[in-house]
Structure formats: structure tokens, C-alpha cells
CSV table of C-alpha atoms and ligand atoms in Angstrom, one decimal:
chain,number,residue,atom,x,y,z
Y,23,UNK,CA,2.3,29.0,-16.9
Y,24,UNK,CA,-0.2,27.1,-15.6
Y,25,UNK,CA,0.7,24.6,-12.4
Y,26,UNK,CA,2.3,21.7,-13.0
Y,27,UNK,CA,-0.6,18.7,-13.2
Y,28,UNK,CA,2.3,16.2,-12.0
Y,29,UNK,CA,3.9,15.8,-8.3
Y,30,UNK,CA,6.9,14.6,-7.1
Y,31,UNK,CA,5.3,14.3,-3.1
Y,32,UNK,CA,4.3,10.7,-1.9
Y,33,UNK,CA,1.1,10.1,-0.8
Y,34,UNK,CA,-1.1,12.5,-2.0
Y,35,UNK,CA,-3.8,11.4,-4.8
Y,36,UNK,CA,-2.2,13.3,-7.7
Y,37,UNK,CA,-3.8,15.7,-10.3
Y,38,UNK,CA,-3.1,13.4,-13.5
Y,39,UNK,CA,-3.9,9.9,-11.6
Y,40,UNK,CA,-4.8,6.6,-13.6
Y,41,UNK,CA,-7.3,4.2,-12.1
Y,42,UNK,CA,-6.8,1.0,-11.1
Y,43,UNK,CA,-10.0,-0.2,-11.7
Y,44,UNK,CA,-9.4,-3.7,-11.0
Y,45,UNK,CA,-7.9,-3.4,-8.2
Y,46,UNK,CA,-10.3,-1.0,-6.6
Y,47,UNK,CA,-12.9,-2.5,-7.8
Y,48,UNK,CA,-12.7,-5.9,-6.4
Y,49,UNK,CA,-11.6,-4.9,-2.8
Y,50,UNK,CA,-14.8,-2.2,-2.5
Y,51,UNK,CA,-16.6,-5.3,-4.0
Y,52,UNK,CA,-15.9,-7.6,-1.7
Y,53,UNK,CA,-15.7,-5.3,1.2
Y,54,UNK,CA,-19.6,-3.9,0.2
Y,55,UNK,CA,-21.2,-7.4,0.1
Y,56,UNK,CA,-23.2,-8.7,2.6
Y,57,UNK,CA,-20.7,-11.5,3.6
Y,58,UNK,CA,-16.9,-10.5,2.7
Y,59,UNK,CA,-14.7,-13.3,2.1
Y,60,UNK,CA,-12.3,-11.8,4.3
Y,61,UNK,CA,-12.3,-9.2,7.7
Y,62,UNK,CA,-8.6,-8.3,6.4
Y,63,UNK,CA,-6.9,-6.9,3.2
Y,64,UNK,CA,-3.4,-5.9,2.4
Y,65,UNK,CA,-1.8,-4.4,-0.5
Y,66,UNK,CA,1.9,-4.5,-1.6
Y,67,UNK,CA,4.4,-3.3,-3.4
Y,68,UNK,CA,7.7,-1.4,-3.6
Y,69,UNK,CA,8.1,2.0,-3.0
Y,70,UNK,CA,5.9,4.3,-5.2
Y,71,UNK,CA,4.2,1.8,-6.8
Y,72,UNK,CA,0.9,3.8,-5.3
Y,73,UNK,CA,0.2,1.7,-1.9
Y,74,UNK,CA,-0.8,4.6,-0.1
Y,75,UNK,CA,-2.9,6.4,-3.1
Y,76,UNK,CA,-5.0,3.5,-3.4
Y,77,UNK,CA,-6.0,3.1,0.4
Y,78,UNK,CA,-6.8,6.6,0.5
Y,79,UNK,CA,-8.9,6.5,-2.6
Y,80,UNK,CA,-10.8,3.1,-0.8
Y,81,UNK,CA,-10.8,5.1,2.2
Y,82,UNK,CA,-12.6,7.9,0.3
Y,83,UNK,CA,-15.0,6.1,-1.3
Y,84,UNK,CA,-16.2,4.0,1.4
Y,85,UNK,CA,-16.5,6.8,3.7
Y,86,UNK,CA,-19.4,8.2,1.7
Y,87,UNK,CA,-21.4,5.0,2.3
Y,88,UNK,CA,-24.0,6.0,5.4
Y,89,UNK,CA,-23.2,2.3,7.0
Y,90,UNK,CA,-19.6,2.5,7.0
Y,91,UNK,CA,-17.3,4.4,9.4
Y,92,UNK,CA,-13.7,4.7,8.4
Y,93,UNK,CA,-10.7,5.2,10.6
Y,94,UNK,CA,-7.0,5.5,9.3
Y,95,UNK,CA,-4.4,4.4,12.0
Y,96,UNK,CA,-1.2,5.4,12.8
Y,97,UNK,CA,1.0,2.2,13.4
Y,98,UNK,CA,3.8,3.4,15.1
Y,99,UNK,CA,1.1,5.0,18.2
Y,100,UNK,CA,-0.6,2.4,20.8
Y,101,UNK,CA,-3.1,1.4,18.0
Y,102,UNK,CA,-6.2,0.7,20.5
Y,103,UNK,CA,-6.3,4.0,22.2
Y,104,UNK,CA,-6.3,5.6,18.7
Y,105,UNK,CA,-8.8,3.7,17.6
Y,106,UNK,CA,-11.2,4.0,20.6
Y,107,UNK,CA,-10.2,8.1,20.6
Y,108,UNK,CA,-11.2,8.4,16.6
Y,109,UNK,CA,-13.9,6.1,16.5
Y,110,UNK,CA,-15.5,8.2,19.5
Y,111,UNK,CA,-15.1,11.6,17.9
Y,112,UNK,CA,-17.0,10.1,14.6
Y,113,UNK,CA,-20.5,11.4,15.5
Y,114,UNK,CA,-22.4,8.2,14.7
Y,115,UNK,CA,-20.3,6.4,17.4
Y,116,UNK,CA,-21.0,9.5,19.7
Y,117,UNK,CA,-24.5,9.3,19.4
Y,118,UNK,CA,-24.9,5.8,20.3
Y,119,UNK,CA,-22.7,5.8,22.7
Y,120,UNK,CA,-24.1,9.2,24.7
Y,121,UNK,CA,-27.7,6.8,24.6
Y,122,UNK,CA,-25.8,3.7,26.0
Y,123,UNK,CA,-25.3,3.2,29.8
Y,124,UNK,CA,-21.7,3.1,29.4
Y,125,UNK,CA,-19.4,5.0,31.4
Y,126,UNK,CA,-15.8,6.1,29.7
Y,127,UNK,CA,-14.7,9.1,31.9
Y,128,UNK,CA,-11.8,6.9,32.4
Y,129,UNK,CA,-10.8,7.2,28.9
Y,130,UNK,CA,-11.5,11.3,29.0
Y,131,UNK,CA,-13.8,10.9,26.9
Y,132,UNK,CA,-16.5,12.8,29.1
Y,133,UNK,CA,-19.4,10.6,29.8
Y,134,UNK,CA,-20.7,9.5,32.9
Y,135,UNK,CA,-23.5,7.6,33.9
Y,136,UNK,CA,-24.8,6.8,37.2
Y,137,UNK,CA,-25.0,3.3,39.0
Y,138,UNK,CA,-22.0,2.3,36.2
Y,139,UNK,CA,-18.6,1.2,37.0
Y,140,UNK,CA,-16.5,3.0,34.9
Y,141,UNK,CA,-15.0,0.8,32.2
Y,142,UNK,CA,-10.7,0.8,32.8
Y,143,UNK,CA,-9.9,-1.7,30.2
Y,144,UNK,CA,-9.1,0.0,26.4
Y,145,UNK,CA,-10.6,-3.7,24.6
Y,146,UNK,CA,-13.5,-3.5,26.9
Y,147,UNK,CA,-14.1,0.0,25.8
Y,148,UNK,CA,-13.9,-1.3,22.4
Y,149,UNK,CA,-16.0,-4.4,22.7
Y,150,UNK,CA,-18.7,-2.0,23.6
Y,151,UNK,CA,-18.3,0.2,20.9
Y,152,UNK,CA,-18.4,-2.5,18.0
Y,153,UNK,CA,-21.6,-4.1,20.1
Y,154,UNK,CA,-23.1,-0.6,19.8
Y,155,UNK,CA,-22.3,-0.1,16.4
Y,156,UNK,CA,-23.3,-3.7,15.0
Y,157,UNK,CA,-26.4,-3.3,16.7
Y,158,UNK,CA,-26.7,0.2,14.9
Y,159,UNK,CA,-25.9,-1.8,11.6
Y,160,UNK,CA,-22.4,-0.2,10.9
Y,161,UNK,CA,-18.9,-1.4,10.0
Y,162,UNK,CA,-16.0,-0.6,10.1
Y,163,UNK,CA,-13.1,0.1,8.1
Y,164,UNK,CA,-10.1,0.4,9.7
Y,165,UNK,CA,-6.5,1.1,7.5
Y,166,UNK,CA,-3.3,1.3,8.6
Y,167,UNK,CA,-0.4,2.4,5.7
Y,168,UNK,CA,2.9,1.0,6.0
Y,169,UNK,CA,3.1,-1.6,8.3
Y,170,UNK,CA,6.0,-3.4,9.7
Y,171,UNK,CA,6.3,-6.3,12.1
Y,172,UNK,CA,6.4,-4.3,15.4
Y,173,UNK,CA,5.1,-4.3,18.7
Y,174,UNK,CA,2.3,-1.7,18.7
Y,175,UNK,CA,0.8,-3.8,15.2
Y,176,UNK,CA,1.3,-6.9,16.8
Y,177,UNK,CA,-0.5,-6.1,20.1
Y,178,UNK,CA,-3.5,-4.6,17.6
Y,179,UNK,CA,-3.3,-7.5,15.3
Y,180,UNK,CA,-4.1,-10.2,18.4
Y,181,UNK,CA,-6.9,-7.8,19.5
Y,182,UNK,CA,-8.6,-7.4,16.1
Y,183,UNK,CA,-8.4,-11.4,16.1
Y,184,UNK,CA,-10.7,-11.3,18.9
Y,185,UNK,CA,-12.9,-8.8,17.7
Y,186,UNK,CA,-13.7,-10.6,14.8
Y,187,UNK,CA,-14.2,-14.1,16.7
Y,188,UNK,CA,-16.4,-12.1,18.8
Y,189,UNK,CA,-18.3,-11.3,15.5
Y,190,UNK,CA,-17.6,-7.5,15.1
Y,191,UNK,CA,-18.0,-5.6,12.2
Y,192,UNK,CA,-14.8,-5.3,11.7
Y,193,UNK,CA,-12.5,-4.8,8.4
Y,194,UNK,CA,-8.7,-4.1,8.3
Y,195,UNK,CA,-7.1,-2.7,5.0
Y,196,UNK,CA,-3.5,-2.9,5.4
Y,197,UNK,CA,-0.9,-1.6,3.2
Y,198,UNK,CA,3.4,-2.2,3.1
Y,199,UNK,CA,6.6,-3.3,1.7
Y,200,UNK,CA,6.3,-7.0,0.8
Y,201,UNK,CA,9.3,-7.9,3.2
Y,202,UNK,CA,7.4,-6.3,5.9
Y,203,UNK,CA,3.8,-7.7,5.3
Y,204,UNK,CA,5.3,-11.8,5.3
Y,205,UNK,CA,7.2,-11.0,7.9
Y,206,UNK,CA,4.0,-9.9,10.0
Y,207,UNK,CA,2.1,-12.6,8.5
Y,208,UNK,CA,4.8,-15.2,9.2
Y,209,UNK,CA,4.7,-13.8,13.1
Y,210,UNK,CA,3.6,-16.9,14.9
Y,211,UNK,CA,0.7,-15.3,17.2
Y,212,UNK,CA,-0.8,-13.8,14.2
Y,213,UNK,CA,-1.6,-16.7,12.4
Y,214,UNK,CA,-4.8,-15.5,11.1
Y,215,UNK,CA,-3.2,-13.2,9.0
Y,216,UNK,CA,-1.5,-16.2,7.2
Y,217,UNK,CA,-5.0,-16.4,5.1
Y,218,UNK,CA,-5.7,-13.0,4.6
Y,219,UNK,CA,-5.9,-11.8,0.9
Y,220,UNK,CA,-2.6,-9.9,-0.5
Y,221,UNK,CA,-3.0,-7.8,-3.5
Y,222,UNK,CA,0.2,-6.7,-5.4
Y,223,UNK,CA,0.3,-3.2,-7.1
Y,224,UNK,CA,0.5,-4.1,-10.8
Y,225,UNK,CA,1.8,-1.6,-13.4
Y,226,UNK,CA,-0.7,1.1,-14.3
Y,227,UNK,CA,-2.0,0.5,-18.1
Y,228,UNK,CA,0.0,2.2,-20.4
Y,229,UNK,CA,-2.5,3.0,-22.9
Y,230,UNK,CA,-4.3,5.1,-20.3
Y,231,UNK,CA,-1.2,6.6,-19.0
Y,232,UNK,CA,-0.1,7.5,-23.1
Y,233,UNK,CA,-3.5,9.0,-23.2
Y,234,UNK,CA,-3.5,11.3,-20.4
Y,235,UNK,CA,0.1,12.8,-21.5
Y,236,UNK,CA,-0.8,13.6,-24.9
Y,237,UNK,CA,-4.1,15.4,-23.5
Y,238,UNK,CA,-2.5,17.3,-20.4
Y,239,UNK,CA,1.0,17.7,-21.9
Y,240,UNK,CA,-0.2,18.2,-25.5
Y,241,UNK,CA,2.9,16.1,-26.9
Y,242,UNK,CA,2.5,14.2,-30.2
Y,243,UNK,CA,1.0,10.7,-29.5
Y,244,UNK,CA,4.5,8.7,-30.5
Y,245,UNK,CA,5.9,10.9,-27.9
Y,246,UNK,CA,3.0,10.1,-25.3
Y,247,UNK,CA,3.5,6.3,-26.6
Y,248,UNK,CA,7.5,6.4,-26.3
Y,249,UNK,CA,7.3,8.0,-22.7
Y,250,UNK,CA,4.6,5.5,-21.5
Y,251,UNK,CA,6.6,2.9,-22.1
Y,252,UNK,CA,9.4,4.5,-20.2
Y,253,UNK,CA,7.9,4.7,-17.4
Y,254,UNK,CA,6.9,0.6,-17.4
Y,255,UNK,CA,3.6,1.1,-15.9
Y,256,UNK,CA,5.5,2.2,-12.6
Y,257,UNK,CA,3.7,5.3,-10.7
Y,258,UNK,CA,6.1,7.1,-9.4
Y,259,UNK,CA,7.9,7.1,-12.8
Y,260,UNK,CA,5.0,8.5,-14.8
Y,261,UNK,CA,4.7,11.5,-12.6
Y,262,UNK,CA,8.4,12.3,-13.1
Y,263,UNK,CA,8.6,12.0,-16.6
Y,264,UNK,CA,5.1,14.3,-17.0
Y,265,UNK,CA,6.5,16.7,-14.2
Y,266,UNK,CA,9.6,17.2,-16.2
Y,267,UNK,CA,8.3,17.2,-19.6
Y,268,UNK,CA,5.6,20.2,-18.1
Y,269,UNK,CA,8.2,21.8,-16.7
Y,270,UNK,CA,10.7,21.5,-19.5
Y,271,UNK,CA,8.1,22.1,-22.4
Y,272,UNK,CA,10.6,19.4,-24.1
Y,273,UNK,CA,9.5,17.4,-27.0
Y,274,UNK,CA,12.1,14.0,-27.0
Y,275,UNK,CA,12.4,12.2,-23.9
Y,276,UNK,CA,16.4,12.5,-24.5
Y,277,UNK,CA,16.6,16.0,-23.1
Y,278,UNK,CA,14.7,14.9,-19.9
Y,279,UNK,CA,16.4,11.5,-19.2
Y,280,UNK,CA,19.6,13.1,-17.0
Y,281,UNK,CA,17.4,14.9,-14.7
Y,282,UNK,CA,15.1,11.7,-14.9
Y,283,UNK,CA,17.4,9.5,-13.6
Y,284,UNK,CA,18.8,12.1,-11.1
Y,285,UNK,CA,15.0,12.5,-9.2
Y,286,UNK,CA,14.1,8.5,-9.7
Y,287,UNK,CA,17.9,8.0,-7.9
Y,288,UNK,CA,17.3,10.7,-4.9
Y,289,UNK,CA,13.7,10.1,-4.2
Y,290,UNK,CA,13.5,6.4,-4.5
Y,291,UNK,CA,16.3,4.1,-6.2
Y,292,UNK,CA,18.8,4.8,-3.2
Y,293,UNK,CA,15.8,4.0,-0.8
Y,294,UNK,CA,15.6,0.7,-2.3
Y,295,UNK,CA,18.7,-0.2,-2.9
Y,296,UNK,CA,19.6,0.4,0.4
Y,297,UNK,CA,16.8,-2.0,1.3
Y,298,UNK,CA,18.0,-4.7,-0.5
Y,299,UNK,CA,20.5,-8.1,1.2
Y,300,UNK,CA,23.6,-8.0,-0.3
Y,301,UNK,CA,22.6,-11.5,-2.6
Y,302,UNK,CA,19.8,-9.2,-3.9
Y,303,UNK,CA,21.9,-6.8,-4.7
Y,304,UNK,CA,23.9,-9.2,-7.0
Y,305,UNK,CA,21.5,-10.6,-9.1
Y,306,UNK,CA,20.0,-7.0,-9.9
Y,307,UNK,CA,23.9,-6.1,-11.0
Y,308,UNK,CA,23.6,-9.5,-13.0
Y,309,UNK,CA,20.3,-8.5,-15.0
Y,310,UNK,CA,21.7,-4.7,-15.3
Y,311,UNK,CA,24.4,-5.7,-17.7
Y,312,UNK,CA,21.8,-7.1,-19.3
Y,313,UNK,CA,21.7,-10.8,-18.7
Y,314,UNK,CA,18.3,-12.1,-18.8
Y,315,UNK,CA,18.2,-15.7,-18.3
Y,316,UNK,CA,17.9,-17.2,-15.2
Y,317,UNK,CA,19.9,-20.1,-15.7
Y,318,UNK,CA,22.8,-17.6,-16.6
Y,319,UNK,CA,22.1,-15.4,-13.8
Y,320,UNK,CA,22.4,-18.1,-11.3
Y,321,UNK,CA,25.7,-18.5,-12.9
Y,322,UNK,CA,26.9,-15.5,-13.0
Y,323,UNK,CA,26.0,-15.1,-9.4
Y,324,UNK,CA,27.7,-18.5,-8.5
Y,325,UNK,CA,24.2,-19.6,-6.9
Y,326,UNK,CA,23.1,-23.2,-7.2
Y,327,UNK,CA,19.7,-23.7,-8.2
Y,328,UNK,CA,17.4,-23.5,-5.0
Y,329,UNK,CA,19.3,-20.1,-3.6
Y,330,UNK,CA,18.9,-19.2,-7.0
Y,331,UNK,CA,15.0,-19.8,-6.8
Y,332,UNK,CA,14.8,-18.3,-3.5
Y,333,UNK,CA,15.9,-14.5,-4.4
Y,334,UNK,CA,14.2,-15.2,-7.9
Y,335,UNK,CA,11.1,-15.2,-5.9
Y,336,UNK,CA,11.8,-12.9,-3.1
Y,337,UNK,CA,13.0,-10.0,-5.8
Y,338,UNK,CA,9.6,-11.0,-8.0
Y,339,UNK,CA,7.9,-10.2,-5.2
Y,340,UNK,CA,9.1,-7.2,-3.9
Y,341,UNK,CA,8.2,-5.7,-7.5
Y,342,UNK,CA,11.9,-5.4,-8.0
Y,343,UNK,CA,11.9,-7.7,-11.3
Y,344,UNK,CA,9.2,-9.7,-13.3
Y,345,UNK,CA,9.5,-12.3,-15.7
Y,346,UNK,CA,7.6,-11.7,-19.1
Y,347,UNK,CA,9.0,-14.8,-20.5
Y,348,UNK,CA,9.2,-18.4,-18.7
Y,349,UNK,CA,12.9,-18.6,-18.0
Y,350,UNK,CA,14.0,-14.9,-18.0
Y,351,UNK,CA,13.4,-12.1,-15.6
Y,352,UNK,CA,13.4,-8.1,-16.3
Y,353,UNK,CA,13.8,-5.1,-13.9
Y,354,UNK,CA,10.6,-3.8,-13.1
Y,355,UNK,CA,11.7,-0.3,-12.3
Y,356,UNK,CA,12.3,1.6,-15.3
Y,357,UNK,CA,16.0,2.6,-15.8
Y,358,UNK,CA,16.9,1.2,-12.7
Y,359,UNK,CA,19.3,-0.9,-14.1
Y,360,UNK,CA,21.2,2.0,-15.6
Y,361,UNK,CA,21.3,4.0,-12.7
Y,362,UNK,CA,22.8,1.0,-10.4
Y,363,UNK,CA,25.5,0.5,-13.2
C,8,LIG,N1,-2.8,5.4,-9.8
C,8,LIG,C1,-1.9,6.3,-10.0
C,8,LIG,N2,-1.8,7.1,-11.1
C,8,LIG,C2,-0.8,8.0,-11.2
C,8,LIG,N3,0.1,8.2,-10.3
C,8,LIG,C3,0.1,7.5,-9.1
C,8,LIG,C4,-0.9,6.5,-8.9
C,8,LIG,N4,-0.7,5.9,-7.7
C,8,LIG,C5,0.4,6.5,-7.2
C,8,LIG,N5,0.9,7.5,-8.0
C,8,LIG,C6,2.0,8.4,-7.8
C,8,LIG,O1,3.1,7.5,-7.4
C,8,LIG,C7,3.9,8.1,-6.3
C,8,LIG,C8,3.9,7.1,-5.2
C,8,LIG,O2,2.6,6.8,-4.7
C,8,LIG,P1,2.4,6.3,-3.2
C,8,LIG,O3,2.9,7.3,-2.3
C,8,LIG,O4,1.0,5.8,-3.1
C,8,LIG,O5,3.4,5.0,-3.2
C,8,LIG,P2,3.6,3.9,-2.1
C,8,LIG,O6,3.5,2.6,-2.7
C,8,LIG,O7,2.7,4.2,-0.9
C,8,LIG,O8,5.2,4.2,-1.7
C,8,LIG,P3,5.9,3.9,-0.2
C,8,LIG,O9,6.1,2.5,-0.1
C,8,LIG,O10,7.2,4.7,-0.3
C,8,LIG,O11,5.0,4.5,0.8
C,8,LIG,C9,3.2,9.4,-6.0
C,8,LIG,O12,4.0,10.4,-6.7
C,8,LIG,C10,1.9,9.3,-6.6
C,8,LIG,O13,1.5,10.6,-7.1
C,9,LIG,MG1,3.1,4.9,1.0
């Protein structure tokens, strides 16, 4: 048998992958042109809704462009020193840096000039870098997956602000949960991020995902159809069903569902769920016995109206629910409702 075209792994561009045109698309737009509207871009969404796929594919694409220079960051490291450390081993960067008078044996990186000070101070080193390199007529993408309002993000959040005021040529690509990007945003020295462009991670077309199960699975196309819609356009969800149905050689979703729900409970719905306050937790129960209506959730819950509005909106923007129709909200997550029952 041939290997499975599906993957249960996060992170990792996928074999059968659907594109988010759109999505892509505008971002590399915007980021190409000669005056982006913005120096900073997040993305957001729950868990496995394909954050980290779509900054690596962004990633990918713009580091084949010869005036661009990509770096990926770790946020949980001191976010300067890794920048300075990758942005000198990129060989562009090297090369103009080896022809500049600039002296960085303090940093280890190996260069010394005569009648220079050595430079001690990591922005300073990095001041010089971007002046090089916008000289040079390069930018710079810089993306950092998954981050949360902490201390080594904040103290590179305050220095890209300066960067940018200082004019470098400078772009930040940022992905993360949506509790964790507003809370960063909200963080009172960062207020430039308050403007910065969020994009949310929208369901994946399900005409495109029907498609590419009847050709790599070879199922029927009301089978392709039925399990499409299973999966509600969530990523995560498609490559489980098309892992399973590979594996299974099954032809009705019925015989896959049990170990369906088992892998979308393990690998992701107790991850969530966990994440969630205890007032989110109630609504969810609310809509899983299948009440729809807001105005009957908020019963149901004992809210009054503006707590009501305020988890309505928090859990529509986590991805948790959406609302089709004006009035009513739906789980977004396909069979999590079940599975929480
Ligand atoms: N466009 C896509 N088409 C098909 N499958 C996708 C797509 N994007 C992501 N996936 C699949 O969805 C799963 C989750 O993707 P990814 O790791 O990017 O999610 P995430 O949003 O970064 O999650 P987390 O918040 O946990 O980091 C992976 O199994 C991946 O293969
Ligand atoms: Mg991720």
C-alpha cells in the first residue's frame, strides 16, 4: 500500500493540502508592494485551523524573492540575539556586513575592524544591519508562530516599534490563539500593534476539499461530498477523516466516525476545552444539546444580555462557534458538540 497522503502531525505543510488563496494572496500582496499598508500581520485561529501551515507557505514563497530575507523566530528565546545571530548567517547580510566598518566580535560573530569600537549593544547591532540592508534594497520578513503575551515578545515588540520609526525595512508576520494575540495587542506599551491587520483562518472550501478525496482516496463523489461536509471546512478535521478512510479503505463515513472522534478528542478537543473559562464552557454545553438561538442560550445559561454578548463574541472569535444565521450560533468544530456531551 502506498503511504498515507494524509497526516495527523501539526505543522508540517501536508501532502493533500487545499489553498487558501485568498488568504495568501492578499498578505504576499500587500507585503510585495512598494508601500505595504502595514510593517505587521497576524493570523488567528484555534488550534489546527492551519496558523502555522500558512506562515510557512508565506515564509516559503517570499524567501524565493532575491530582495527579501526571511527569518522565522523562536518566541520563547531572547528574540534580538536570534535575530541578529540568523540574520548574520543569511549570506546577503554577511556580505554587506564583512564590507561595512562595523565591528561585532563582541557578538562572536567574528569580525573585526581596526580604529572601530566594538559595538556592545544587541539594537545597535541591529540598527546597523537594517541600515546596511535598506541601503542594499532588502527587506525583511520576520515571523514568529504562536505567540503569547510574554516578556521575551514584549521586549522584541518595543524594539521592532523602533525599527520601524527609524524607517527599517522591517515586516513582522505573527501567528496565535486569538486569546493570546488581543491580549498582546491590548498590552499597554505595545500600542502599535492595536492597528495592525488580523486575519482569521476561515474554513477551507469544501468543494476543493470534496475534490481532492474523490481523486486521492478514489471514493464515490457523494462520499467525497458527505465527508467534506463533515469535516466543516476545519483543517485538522479533513486530514483525519482522509487519513482514516486511506487507512481503513472504508466506503461510509459510519465505520470511521468512533475512531474519528477518538483522534479529534486526544489530539485537539481536550486541548481546547481545557482552554476554555468555565462561562465558555457553558454555553458550548448549551449549543451541544442542540439549542441554537441565542436568546435561548443566554437563558439556558442564566446570563443577561450583555455577559451574554460578551462570550457570544469572545467564542466567535476564537473559531469556537459561528453564526450562519442572524440570531443563532453553531459549533464550528465538527462533532465537537458530540464529543463534549
Ligand atoms: N490548507 C490546508 N489544507 C489541508 N490541511 C491543512 C491546511 N492547513 C493546515 N492543515 C492541516 O491541519 C492541521 C493543523 O495545521 P497547523 O499546525 O497549521 O494548525 P495551527 O493553527 O498552527 O494549530 P496550533 O494552534 O495548535 O499551532 C495539520 O494536520 C495540517 O496538516
Ligand atoms: Mg501552530
Amino acid at each position: 500500500m502506498s503511504s498515507n497522503p494524509f497526516s495527523l502531525s501539526f505543522g508540517k505543510k501536508p501532502v493533500e493540502y487545499i489553498e487558501r488563496f485568498d488568504l495568501k494572496q492578499t498578505v504576499l500582496t500587500d507585503l510585495m508592494s512598494a508601500n505595504p499598508t502595514s510593517n505587521v500581520f497576524m493570523f488567528t485561529g484555534v488550534r489546527g485551523s492551519g496558523k502555522t501551515v500558512m506562515l510557512t507557505q508565506i515564509s516559503r514563497e517570499l524567501a524565493t524573492e532575491d530582495d527579501w530575507i526571511v527569518v522565522g523566530l523562536n518566541p520563547t528565546r531572547d528574540m534580538l540575539t536570534s535575530l541578529s545571530a540568523k540574520l548574520y548567517a543569511k549570506q546577503p547580510v554577511y556580505a554587506l556586513l564583512e564590507n561595512a566598518e562595523i565591528d561585532l566580535s563582541a557578538f562572536g560573530f567574528g569580525l573585526k575592524i581596526k580604529n572601530q569600537p566594538p559595538v556592545v549593544d544587541i539594537e545597535t547591532v541591529l540598527e546597523m544591519m537594517f541600515e546596511k540592508l535598506a541601503q542594499a534594497g532588502k527587506r525583511v520578513l520576520i515571523t514568529v508562530d504562536d505567540v503569547s503575551n510574554r516578556l521575551t515578545v514584549q521586549q522584541f515588540i518595543s524594539a521592532f516599534q523602533m525599527f520601524i520609526r527609524d524607517e527599517a525595512p522591517l515586516y513582522l508576520l505573527m501567528t496565535g490563539l486569538y486569546e493570546n494575540v488581543s491580549d498582546l495587542q491590548n498590552s499597554k506599551d505595545l500600542t502599535f500593534l492595536y492597528r495592525a491587520p488580523k486575519y482569521y483562518m476561515t474554513p477551507l472550501n469544501l468543494g476543493a476539499m470534496a475534490h481532492s478525496y474523490q481523486t486521492s482516496l478514489q471514493v464515490t463523489p457523494a462520499l467525497a461530498q458527505e465527508m467534506a461536509n463533515l469535516t466543516m471546512g476545519y483543517p485538522f478535521a479533513y486530514q483525519v477523516l482522509g487519513y482514516l478512510v486511506f487507512q481503513t479503505q472504508a466506503t461510509s463515513i459510519a465505520t470511521v466516525l468512533p475512531q474519528f472522534d477518538q483522534i479529534m478528542q486526544e489530539l485537539v478537543y481536550e486541548k481546547i476545552w481545557s482552554e476554555l473559562s468555565g462561562n465558555d464552557r457553558k454555553v458550548i454545553t448549551v449549543i451541544a444539546q442542540g439549542e441554537s438561538r441565542v436568546k435561548d442560550i443566554r437563558t439556558k445559561v442564566g446570563f443577561d444580555s450583555s455577559k451574554m454578548s460578551v462570550y457570544r463574541k469572545r467564542l466567535l472569535e476564537k473559531g469556537i462557534v459561528v453564526s450562519n444565521e442572524y440570531g443563532h450560533l453553531i459549533l464550528a468544530l465538527p462533532r465537537f458538540g458530540e464529543i463534549v456531551r
